[in-house]
mmCIF file of C-alpha atoms in Angstrom:
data_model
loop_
_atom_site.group_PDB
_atom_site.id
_atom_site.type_symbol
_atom_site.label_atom_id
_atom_site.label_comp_id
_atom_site.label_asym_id
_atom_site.label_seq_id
_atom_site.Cartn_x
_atom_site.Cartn_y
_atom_site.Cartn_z
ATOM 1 C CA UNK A 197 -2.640 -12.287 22.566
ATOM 2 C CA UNK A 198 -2.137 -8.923 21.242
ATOM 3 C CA UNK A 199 0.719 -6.357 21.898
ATOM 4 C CA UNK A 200 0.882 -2.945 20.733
ATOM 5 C CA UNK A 201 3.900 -1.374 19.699
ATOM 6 C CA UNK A 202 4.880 2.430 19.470
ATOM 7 C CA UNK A 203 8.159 3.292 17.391
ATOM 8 C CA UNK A 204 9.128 5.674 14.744
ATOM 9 C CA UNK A 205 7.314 4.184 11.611
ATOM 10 C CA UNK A 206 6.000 6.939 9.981
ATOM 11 C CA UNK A 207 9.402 8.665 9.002
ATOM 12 C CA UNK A 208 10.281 8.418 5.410
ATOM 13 C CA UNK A 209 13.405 6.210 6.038
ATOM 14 C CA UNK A 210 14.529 2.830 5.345
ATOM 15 C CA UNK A 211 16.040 1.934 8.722
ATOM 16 C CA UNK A 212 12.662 3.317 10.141
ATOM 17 C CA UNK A 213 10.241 0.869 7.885
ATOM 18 C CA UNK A 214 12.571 -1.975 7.849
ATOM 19 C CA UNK A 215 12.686 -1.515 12.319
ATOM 20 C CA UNK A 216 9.771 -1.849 12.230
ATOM 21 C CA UNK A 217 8.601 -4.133 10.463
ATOM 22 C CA UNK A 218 11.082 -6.502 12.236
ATOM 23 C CA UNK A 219 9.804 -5.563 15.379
ATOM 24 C CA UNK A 220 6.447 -6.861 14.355
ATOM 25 C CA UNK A 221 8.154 -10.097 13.090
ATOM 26 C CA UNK A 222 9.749 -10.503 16.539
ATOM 27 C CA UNK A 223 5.827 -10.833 17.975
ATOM 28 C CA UNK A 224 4.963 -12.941 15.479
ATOM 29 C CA UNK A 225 7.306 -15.149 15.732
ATOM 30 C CA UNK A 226 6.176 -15.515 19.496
ATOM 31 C CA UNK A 227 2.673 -15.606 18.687
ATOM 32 C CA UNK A 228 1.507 -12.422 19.806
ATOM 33 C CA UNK A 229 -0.311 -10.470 16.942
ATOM 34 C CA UNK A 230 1.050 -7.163 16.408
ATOM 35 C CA UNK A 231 -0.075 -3.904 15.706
ATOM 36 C CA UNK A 232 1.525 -0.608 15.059
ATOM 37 C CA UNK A 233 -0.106 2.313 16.868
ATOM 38 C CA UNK A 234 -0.037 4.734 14.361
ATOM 39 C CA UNK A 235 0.985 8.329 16.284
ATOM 40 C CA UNK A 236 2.474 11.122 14.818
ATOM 41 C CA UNK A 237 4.199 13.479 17.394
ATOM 42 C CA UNK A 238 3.310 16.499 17.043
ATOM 43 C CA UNK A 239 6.299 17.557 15.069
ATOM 44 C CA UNK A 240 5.235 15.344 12.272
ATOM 45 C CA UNK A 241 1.551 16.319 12.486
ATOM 46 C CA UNK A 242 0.872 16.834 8.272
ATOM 47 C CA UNK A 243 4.255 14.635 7.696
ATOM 48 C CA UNK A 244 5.838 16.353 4.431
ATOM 49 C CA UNK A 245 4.037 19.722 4.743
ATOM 50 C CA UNK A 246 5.626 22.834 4.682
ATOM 51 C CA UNK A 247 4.804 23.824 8.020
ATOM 52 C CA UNK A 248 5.624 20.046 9.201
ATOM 53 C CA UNK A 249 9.156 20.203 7.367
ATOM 54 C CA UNK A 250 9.752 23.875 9.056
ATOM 55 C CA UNK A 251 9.086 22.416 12.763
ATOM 56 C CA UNK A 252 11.028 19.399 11.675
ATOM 57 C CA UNK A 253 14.254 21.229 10.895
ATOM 58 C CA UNK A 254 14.138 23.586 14.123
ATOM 59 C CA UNK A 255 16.603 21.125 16.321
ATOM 60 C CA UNK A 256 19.080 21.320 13.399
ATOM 61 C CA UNK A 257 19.221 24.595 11.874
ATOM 62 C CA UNK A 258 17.324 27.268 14.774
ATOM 63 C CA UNK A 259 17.642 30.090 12.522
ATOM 64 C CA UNK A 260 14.068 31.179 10.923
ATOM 65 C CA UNK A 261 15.576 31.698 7.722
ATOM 66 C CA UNK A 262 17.707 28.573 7.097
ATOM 67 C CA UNK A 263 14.751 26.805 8.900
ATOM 68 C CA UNK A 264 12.482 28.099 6.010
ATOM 69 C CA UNK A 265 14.894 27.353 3.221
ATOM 70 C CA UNK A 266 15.383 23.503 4.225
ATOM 71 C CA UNK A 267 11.606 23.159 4.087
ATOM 72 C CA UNK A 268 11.103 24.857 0.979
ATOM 73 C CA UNK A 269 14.288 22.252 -1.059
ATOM 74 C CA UNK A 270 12.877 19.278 0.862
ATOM 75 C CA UNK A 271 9.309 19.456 0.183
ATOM 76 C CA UNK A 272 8.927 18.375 -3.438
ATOM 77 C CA UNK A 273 10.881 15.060 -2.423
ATOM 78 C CA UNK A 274 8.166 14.244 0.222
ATOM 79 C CA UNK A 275 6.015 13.422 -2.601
ATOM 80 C CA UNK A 276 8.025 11.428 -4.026
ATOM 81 C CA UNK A 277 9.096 9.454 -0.848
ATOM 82 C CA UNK A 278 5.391 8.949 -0.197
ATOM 83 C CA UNK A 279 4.967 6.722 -3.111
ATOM 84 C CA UNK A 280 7.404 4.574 -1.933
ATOM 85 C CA UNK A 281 7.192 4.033 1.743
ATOM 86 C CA UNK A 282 4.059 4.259 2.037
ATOM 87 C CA UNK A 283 2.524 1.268 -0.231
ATOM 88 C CA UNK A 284 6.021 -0.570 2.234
ATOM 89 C CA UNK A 285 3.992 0.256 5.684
ATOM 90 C CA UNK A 286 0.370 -0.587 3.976
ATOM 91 C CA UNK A 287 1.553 -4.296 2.846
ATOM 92 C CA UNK A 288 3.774 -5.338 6.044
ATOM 93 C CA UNK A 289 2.909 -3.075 8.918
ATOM 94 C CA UNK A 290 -0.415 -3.404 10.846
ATOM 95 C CA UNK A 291 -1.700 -0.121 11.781
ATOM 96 C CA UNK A 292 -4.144 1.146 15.004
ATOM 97 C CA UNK A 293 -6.221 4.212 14.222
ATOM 98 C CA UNK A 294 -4.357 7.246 13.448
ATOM 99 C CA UNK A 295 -3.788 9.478 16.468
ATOM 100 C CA UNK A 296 -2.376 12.841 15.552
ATOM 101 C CA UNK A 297 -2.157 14.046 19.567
ATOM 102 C CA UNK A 298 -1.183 12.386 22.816
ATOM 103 C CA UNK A 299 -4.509 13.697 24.222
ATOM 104 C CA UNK A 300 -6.101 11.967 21.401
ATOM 105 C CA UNK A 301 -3.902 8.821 22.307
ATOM 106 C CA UNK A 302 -4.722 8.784 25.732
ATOM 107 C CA UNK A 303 -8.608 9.612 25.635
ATOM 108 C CA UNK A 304 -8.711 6.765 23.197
ATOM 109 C CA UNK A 305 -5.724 4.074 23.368
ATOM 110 C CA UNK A 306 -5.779 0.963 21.574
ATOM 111 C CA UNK A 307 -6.596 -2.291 23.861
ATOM 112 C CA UNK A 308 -3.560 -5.008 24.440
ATOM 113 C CA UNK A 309 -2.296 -7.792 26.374
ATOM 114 C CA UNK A 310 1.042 -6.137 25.927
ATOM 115 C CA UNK A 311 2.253 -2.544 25.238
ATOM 116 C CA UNK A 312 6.129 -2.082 23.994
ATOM 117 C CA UNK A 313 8.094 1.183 22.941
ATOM 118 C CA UNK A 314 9.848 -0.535 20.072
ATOM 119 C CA UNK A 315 13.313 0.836 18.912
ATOM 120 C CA UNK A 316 14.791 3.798 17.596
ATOM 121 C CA UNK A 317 15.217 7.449 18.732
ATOM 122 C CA UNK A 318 11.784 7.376 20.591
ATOM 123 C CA UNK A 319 13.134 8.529 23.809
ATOM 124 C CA UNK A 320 15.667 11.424 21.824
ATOM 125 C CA UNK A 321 13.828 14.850 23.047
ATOM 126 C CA UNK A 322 16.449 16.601 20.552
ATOM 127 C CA UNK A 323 14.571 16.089 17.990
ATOM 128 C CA UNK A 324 12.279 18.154 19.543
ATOM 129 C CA UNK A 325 11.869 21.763 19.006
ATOM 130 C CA UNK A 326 10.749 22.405 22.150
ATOM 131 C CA UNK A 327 13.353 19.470 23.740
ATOM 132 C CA UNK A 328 10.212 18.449 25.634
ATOM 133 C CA UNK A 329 10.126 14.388 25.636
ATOM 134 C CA UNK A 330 6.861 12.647 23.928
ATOM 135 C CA UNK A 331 5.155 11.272 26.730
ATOM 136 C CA UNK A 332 3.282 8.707 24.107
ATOM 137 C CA UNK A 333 6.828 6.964 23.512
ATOM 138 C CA UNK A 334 6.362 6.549 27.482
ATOM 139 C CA UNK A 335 3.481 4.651 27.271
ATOM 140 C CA UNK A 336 2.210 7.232 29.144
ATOM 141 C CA UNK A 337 -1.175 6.903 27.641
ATOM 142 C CA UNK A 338 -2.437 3.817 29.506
ATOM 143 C CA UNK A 339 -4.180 4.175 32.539
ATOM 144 C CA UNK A 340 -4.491 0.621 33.624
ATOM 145 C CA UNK A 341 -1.987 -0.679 36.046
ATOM 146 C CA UNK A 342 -1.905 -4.281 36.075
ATOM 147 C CA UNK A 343 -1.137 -4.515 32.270
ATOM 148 C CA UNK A 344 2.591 -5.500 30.672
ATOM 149 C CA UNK A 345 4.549 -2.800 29.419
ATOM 150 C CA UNK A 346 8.071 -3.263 27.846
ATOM 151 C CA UNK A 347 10.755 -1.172 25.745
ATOM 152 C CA UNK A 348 12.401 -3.501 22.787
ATOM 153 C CA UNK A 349 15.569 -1.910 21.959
ATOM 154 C CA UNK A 350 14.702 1.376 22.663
ATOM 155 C CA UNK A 351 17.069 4.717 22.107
ATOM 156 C CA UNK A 352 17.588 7.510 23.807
ATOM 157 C CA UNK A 353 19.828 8.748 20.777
ATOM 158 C CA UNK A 354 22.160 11.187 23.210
ATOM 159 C CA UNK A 355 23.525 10.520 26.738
ATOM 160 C CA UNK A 356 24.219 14.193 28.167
ATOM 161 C CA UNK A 357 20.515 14.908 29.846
ATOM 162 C CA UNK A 358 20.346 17.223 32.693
ATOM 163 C CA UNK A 359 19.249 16.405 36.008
ATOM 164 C CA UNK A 360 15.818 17.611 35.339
ATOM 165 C CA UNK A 361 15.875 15.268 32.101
ATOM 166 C CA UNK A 362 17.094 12.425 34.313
ATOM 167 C CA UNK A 363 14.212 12.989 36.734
ATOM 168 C CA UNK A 364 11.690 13.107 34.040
ATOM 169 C CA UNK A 365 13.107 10.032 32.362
ATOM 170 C CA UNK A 366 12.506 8.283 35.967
ATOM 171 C CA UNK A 367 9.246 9.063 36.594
ATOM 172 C CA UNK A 368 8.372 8.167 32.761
ATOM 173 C CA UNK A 369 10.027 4.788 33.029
ATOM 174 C CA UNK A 370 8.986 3.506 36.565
ATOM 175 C CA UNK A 371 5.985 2.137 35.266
ATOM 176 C CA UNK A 372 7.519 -0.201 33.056
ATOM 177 C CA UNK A 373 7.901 -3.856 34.198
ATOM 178 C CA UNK A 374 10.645 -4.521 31.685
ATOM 179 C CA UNK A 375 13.390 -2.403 29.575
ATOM 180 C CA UNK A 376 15.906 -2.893 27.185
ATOM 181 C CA UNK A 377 17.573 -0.091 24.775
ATOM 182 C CA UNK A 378 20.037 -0.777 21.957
ATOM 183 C CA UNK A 379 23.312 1.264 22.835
ATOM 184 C CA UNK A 380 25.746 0.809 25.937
ATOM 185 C CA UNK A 381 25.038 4.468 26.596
ATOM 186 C CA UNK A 382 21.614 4.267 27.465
ATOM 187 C CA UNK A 383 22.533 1.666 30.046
ATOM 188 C CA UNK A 384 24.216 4.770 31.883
ATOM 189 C CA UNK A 385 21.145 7.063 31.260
ATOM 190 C CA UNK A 386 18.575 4.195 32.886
ATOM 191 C CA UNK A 387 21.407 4.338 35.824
ATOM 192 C CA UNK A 388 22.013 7.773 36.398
ATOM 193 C CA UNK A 389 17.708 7.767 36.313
ATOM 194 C CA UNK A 390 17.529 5.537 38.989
ATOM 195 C CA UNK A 391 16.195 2.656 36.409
ATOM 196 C CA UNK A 392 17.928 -0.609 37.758
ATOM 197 C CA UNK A 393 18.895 -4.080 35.578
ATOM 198 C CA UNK A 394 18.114 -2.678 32.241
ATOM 199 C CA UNK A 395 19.105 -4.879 29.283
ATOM 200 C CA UNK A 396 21.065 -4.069 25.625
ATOM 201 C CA UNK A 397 19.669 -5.858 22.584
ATOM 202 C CA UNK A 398 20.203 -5.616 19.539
ATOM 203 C CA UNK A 399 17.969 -3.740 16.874
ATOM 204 C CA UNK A 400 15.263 -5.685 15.627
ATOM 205 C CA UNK A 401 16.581 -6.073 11.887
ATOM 206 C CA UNK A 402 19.204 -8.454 13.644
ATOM 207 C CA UNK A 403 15.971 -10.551 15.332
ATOM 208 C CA UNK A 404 14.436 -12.044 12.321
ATOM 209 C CA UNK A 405 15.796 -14.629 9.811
ATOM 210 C CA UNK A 406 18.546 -13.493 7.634
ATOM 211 C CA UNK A 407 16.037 -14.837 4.925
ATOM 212 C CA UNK A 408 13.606 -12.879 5.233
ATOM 213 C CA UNK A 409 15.908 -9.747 3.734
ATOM 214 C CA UNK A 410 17.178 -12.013 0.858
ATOM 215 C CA UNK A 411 13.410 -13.012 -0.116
ATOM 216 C CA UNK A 412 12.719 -9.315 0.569
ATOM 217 C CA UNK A 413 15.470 -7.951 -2.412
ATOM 218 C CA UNK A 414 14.102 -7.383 -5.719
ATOM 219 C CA UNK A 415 16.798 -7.545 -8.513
ATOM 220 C CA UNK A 416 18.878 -4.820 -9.463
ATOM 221 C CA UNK A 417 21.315 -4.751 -12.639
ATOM 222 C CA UNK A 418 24.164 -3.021 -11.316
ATOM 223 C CA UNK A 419 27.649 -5.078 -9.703
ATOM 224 C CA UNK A 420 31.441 -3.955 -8.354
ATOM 225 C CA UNK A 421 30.281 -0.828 -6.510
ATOM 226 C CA UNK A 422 30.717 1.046 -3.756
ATOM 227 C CA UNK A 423 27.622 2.036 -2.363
ATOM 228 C CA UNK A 424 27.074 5.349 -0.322
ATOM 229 C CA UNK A 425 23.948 5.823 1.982
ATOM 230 C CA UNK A 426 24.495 8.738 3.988
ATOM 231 C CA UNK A 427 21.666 10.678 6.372
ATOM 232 C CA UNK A 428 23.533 13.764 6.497
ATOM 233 C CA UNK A 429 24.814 15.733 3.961
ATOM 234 C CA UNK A 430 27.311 17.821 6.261
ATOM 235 C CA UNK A 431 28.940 13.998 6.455
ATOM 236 C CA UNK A 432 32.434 13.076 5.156
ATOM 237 C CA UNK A 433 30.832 9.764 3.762
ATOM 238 C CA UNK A 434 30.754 11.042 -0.330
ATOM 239 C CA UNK A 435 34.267 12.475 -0.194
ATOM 240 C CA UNK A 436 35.510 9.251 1.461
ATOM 241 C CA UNK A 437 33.602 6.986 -1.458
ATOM 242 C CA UNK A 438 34.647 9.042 -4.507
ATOM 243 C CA UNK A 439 38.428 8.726 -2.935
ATOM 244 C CA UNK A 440 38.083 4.837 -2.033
ATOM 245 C CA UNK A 441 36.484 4.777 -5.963
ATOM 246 C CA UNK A 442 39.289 6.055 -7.458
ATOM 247 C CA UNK A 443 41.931 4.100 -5.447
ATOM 248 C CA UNK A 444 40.090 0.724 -6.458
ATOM 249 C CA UNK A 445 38.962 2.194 -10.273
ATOM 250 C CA UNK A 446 35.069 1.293 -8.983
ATOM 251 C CA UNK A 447 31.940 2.868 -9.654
ATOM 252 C CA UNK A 448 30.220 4.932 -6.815
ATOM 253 C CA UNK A 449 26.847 4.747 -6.991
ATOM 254 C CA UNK A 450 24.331 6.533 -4.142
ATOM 255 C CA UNK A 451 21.131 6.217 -3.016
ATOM 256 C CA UNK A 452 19.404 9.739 -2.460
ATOM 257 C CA UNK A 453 15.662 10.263 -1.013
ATOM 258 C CA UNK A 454 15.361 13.728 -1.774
ATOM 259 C CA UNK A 455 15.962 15.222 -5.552
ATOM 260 C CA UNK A 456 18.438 17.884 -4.425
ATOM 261 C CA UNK A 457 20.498 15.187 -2.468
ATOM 262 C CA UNK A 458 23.228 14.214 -5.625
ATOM 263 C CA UNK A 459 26.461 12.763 -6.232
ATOM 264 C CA UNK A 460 29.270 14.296 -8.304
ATOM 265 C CA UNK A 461 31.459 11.991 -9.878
ATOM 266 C CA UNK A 462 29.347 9.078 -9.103
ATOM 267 C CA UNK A 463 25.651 7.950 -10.045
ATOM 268 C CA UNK A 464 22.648 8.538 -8.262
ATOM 269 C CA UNK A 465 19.972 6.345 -7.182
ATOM 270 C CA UNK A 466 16.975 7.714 -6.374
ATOM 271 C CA UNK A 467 14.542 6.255 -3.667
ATOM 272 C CA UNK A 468 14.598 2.435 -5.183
ATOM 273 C CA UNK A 469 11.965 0.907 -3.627
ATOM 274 C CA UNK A 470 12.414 -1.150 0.208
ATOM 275 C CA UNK A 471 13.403 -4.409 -1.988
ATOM 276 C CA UNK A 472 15.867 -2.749 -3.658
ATOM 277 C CA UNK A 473 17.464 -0.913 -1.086
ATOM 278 C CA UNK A 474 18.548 -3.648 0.597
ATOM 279 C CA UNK A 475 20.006 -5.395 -2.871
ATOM 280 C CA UNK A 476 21.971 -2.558 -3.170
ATOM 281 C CA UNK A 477 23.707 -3.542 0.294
ATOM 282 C CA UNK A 478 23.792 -6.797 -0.209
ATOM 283 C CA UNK A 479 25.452 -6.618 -3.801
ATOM 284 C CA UNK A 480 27.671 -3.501 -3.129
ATOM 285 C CA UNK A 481 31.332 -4.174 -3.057
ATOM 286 C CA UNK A 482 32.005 -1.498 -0.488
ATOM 287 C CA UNK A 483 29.353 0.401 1.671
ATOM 288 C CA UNK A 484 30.328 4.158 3.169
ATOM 289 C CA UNK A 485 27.307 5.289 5.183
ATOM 290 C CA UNK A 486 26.970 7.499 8.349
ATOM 291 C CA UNK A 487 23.594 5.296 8.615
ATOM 292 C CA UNK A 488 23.105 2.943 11.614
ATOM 293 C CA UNK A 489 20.730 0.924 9.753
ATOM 294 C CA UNK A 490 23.154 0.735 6.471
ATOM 295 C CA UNK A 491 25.436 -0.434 9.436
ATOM 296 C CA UNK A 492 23.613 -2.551 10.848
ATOM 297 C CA UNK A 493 22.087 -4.394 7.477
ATOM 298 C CA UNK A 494 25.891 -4.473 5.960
ATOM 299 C CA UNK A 495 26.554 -6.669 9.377
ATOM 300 C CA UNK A 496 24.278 -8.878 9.000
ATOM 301 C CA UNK A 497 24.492 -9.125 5.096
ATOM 302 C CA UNK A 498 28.123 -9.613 5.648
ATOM 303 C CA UNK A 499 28.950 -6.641 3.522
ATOM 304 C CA UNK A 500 32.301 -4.969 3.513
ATOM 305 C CA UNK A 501 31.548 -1.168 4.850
ATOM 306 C CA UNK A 502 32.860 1.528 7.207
ATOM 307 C CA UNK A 503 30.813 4.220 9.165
ATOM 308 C CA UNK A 504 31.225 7.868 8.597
ATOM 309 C CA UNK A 505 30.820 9.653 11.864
ATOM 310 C CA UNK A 506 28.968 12.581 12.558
ATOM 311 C CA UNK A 507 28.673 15.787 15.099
ATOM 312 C CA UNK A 508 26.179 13.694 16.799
ATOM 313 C CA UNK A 509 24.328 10.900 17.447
ATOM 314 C CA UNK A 510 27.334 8.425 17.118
ATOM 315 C CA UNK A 511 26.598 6.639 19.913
ATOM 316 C CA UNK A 512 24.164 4.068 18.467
ATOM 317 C CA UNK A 513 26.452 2.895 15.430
ATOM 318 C CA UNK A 514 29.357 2.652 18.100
ATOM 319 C CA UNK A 515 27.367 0.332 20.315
ATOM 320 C CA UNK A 516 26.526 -2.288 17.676
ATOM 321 C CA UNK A 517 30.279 -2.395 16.234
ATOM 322 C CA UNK A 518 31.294 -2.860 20.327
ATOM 323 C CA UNK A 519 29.505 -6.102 20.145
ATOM 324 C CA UNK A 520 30.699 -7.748 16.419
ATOM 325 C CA UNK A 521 34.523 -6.265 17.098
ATOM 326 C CA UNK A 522 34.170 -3.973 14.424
ATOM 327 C CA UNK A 523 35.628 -0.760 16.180
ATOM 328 C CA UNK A 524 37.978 0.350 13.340
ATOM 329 C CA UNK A 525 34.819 0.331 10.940
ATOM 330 C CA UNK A 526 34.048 3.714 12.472
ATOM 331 C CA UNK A 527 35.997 6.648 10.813
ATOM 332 C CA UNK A 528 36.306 10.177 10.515
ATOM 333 C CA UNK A 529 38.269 10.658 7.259
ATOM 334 C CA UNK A 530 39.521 8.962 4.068
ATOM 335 C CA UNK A 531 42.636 8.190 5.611
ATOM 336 C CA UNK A 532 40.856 5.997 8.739
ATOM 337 C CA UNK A 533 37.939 4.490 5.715
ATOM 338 C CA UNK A 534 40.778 3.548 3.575
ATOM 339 C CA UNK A 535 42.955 1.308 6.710
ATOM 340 C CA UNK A 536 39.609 0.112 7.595
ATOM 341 C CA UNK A 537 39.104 -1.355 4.154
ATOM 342 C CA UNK A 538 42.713 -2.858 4.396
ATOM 343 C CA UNK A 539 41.840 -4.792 7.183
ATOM 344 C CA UNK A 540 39.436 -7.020 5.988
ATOM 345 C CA UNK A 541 36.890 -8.457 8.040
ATOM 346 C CA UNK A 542 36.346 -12.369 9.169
ATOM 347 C CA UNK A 543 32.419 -12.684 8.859
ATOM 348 C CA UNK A 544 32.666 -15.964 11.070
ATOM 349 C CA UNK A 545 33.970 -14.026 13.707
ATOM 350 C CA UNK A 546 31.811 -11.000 13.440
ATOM 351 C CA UNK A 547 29.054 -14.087 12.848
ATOM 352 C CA UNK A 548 29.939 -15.782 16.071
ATOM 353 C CA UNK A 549 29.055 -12.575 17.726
ATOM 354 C CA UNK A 550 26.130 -11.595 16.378
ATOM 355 C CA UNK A 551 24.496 -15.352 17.508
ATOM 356 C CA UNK A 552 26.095 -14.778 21.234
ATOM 357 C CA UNK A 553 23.869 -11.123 21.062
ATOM 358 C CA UNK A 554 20.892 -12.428 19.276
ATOM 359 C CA UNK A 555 20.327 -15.471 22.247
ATOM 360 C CA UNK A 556 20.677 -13.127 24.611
ATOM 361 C CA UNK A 557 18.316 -10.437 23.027
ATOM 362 C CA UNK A 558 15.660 -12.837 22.374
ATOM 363 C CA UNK A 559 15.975 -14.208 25.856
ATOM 364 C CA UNK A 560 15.119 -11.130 27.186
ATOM 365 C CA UNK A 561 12.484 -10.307 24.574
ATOM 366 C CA UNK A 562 10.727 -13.946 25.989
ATOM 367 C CA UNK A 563 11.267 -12.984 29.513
ATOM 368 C CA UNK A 564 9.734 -9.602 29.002
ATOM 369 C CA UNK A 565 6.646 -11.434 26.978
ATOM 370 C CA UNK A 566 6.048 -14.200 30.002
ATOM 371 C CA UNK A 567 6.578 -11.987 32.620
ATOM 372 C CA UNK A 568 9.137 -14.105 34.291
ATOM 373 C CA UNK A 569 12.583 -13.383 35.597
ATOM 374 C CA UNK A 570 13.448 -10.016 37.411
ATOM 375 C CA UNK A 571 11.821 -6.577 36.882
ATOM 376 C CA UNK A 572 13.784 -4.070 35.235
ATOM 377 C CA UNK A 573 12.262 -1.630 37.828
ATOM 378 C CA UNK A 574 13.198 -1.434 41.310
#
């Protein structure tokens, strides 16, 4: 059997390569061989571009001139990010022919047993300029009826759509036989859609053998850090690690992926490859991100961290600390990061959790794959 998978894999990210690549495992380890359809929405049509990086900071910054500047500071890092995500996807992610259109998608889809939206923001119309949704992260581009579609983990990334959203997200989803997203929140969205018995698993990176990260860290020569990972750079995460530094005379070290992204009164790191990324989580002493991914991985890892919030989009990193009991991990300020830190955390505990969340994850994941149980649509 073959399933087909659409998620966000083509962002330079670490949480979006290291998705999805477990995502893949997850079929594997059922047996299914998986492939990766390689779309690119139209907002990442000539990924690391000018014009690409322009339409890409529209939902953030909407003035033309600010727009303009962000592409202009970002664009020599794309280069450099290519070089290392991209030889990542090549060696561990099986690709479908590159479709650059949902017309192209549609007039052309690759064939399947099964079809699955695969986590992340794939259902987030934010992050479009237009706030239109992406009807290819609908599976909207297969015609035939009587084949499976599922959603593994899938995010909506916001819960405050409109009642023209909510109708759109209905229609979009009534096709599917069976759904699951990855925060509590998105529960309410299916509900308020009319979408009935939805499920919450967790992300993929949680699905696959703990071993497979370890044998997946290269060696790096650095110990007793604190490690900062942080997405956004309007984030309280860097103040918070240079403080928590000082108080505990440690070295703060941070990883960047863009040249322009630095750290004063700390060392940066600049885009180590996927191996090393995650050795720098695992070996850190402390982790400060505003990362769900960094979140999730220092989880699993049993890493000491804490979770910077931002204006948006806490929802997902909220979720996952609502299952392990990690609530106080999530902080605003120094003051909050440094009680956190206090309060140390019992790994068998937050352990014990995670194995309660992974059986019941995976037994919907097999459910969804045999087509047994109850439909998630009514």
């Amino acid at each position: 059997m073959k399933a087909d998978i659409i998620t966000m894999h083509m962002i330079n990210n670490y949480g979006s390569v290291l998705q999805t690549y477990a995502t893949c495992e997850m079929f594997r380890m059922a047996g299914i061989e998986p492939e990766i359809i390689d779309y690119y929405p139209e907002r990442l049509v000539g990924y690391g571009s000018l014009k690409q990086l322009y339409i890409d900071a529209k939902p953030f910054h909407h003035n033309t001139l600010k727009c303009l500047i962000v592409a202009l500071v970002n664009w020599p890092s794309y280069k450099l990010q290519k070089r290392i995500f991209k030889p990542f996807v090549q060696k561990y992610i099986p690709l479908s022919n590159k479709y650059e259109s949902f017309d192209e998608l549609k007039k052309n889809p690759p064939i399947a047993d099964i079809y699955c939206t695969g986590s992340d923001q794939v259902w987030n119309n934010y992050l479009d300029s237009k706030k239109q949704f992406d009807k290819a992260y609908f599976l909207d581009f297969i015609s035939t009826e009587n084949i499976s579609r599922m959603a593994y983990a899938a995010s909506f990334g916001r819960s405050d759509f409109n009642k023209n959203e909510l109708k759109q997200i209905e229609q979009f989803l009534k096709k599917y036989d069976f759904i699951s997203v990855r925060e509590e929140s998105g529960l309410t969205v299916l509900k308020k859609a009319n979408i009935i018995n939805g499920q919450c698993c967790l992300d993929p990176t949680f699905m696959v053998d703990k071993n497979i990260w370890l044998n997946m860290a290269e060696p790096i020569k650095e110990k007793d850090y604190i490690l900062v990972y942080k997405l956004h750079e309007d984030s309280a995460a860097t103040d918070i690690a240079i403080k928590l530094g000082k108080k505990y005379n440690k070295k703060v070290i941070r990883i960047s992926t863009a040249l322009h992204r630095r750290i004063k009164g700390g060392r940066t790191v600049m885009l180590p490859s996927v191996g090393k990324f995650i050795s720098y989580l695992l070996n850190a002493s402390l982790v400060v991100t505003d990362s769900f991914h960094a979140t999730a991985f220092s989880i699993n890892l049993n890493v000491p961290f804490v979770s910077v919030k931002w204006k948006m989009f806490n929802d997902r990193i909220e979720s996952v600390l609502d299952v392990v009991g990690l609530q106080n991990k999530l902080v605003s300020n120094y003051q909050e990061a440094y009680e956190a830190v206090i309060n140390a955390t019992d790994y068998t505990v937050v352990n014990s959790k995670i194995k309660d969340a992974i059986t019941k994850s995976q037994f919907y994941f097999n459910q969804a794959l045999l087509g047994e149980g109850e439909r998630k649509i009514d």
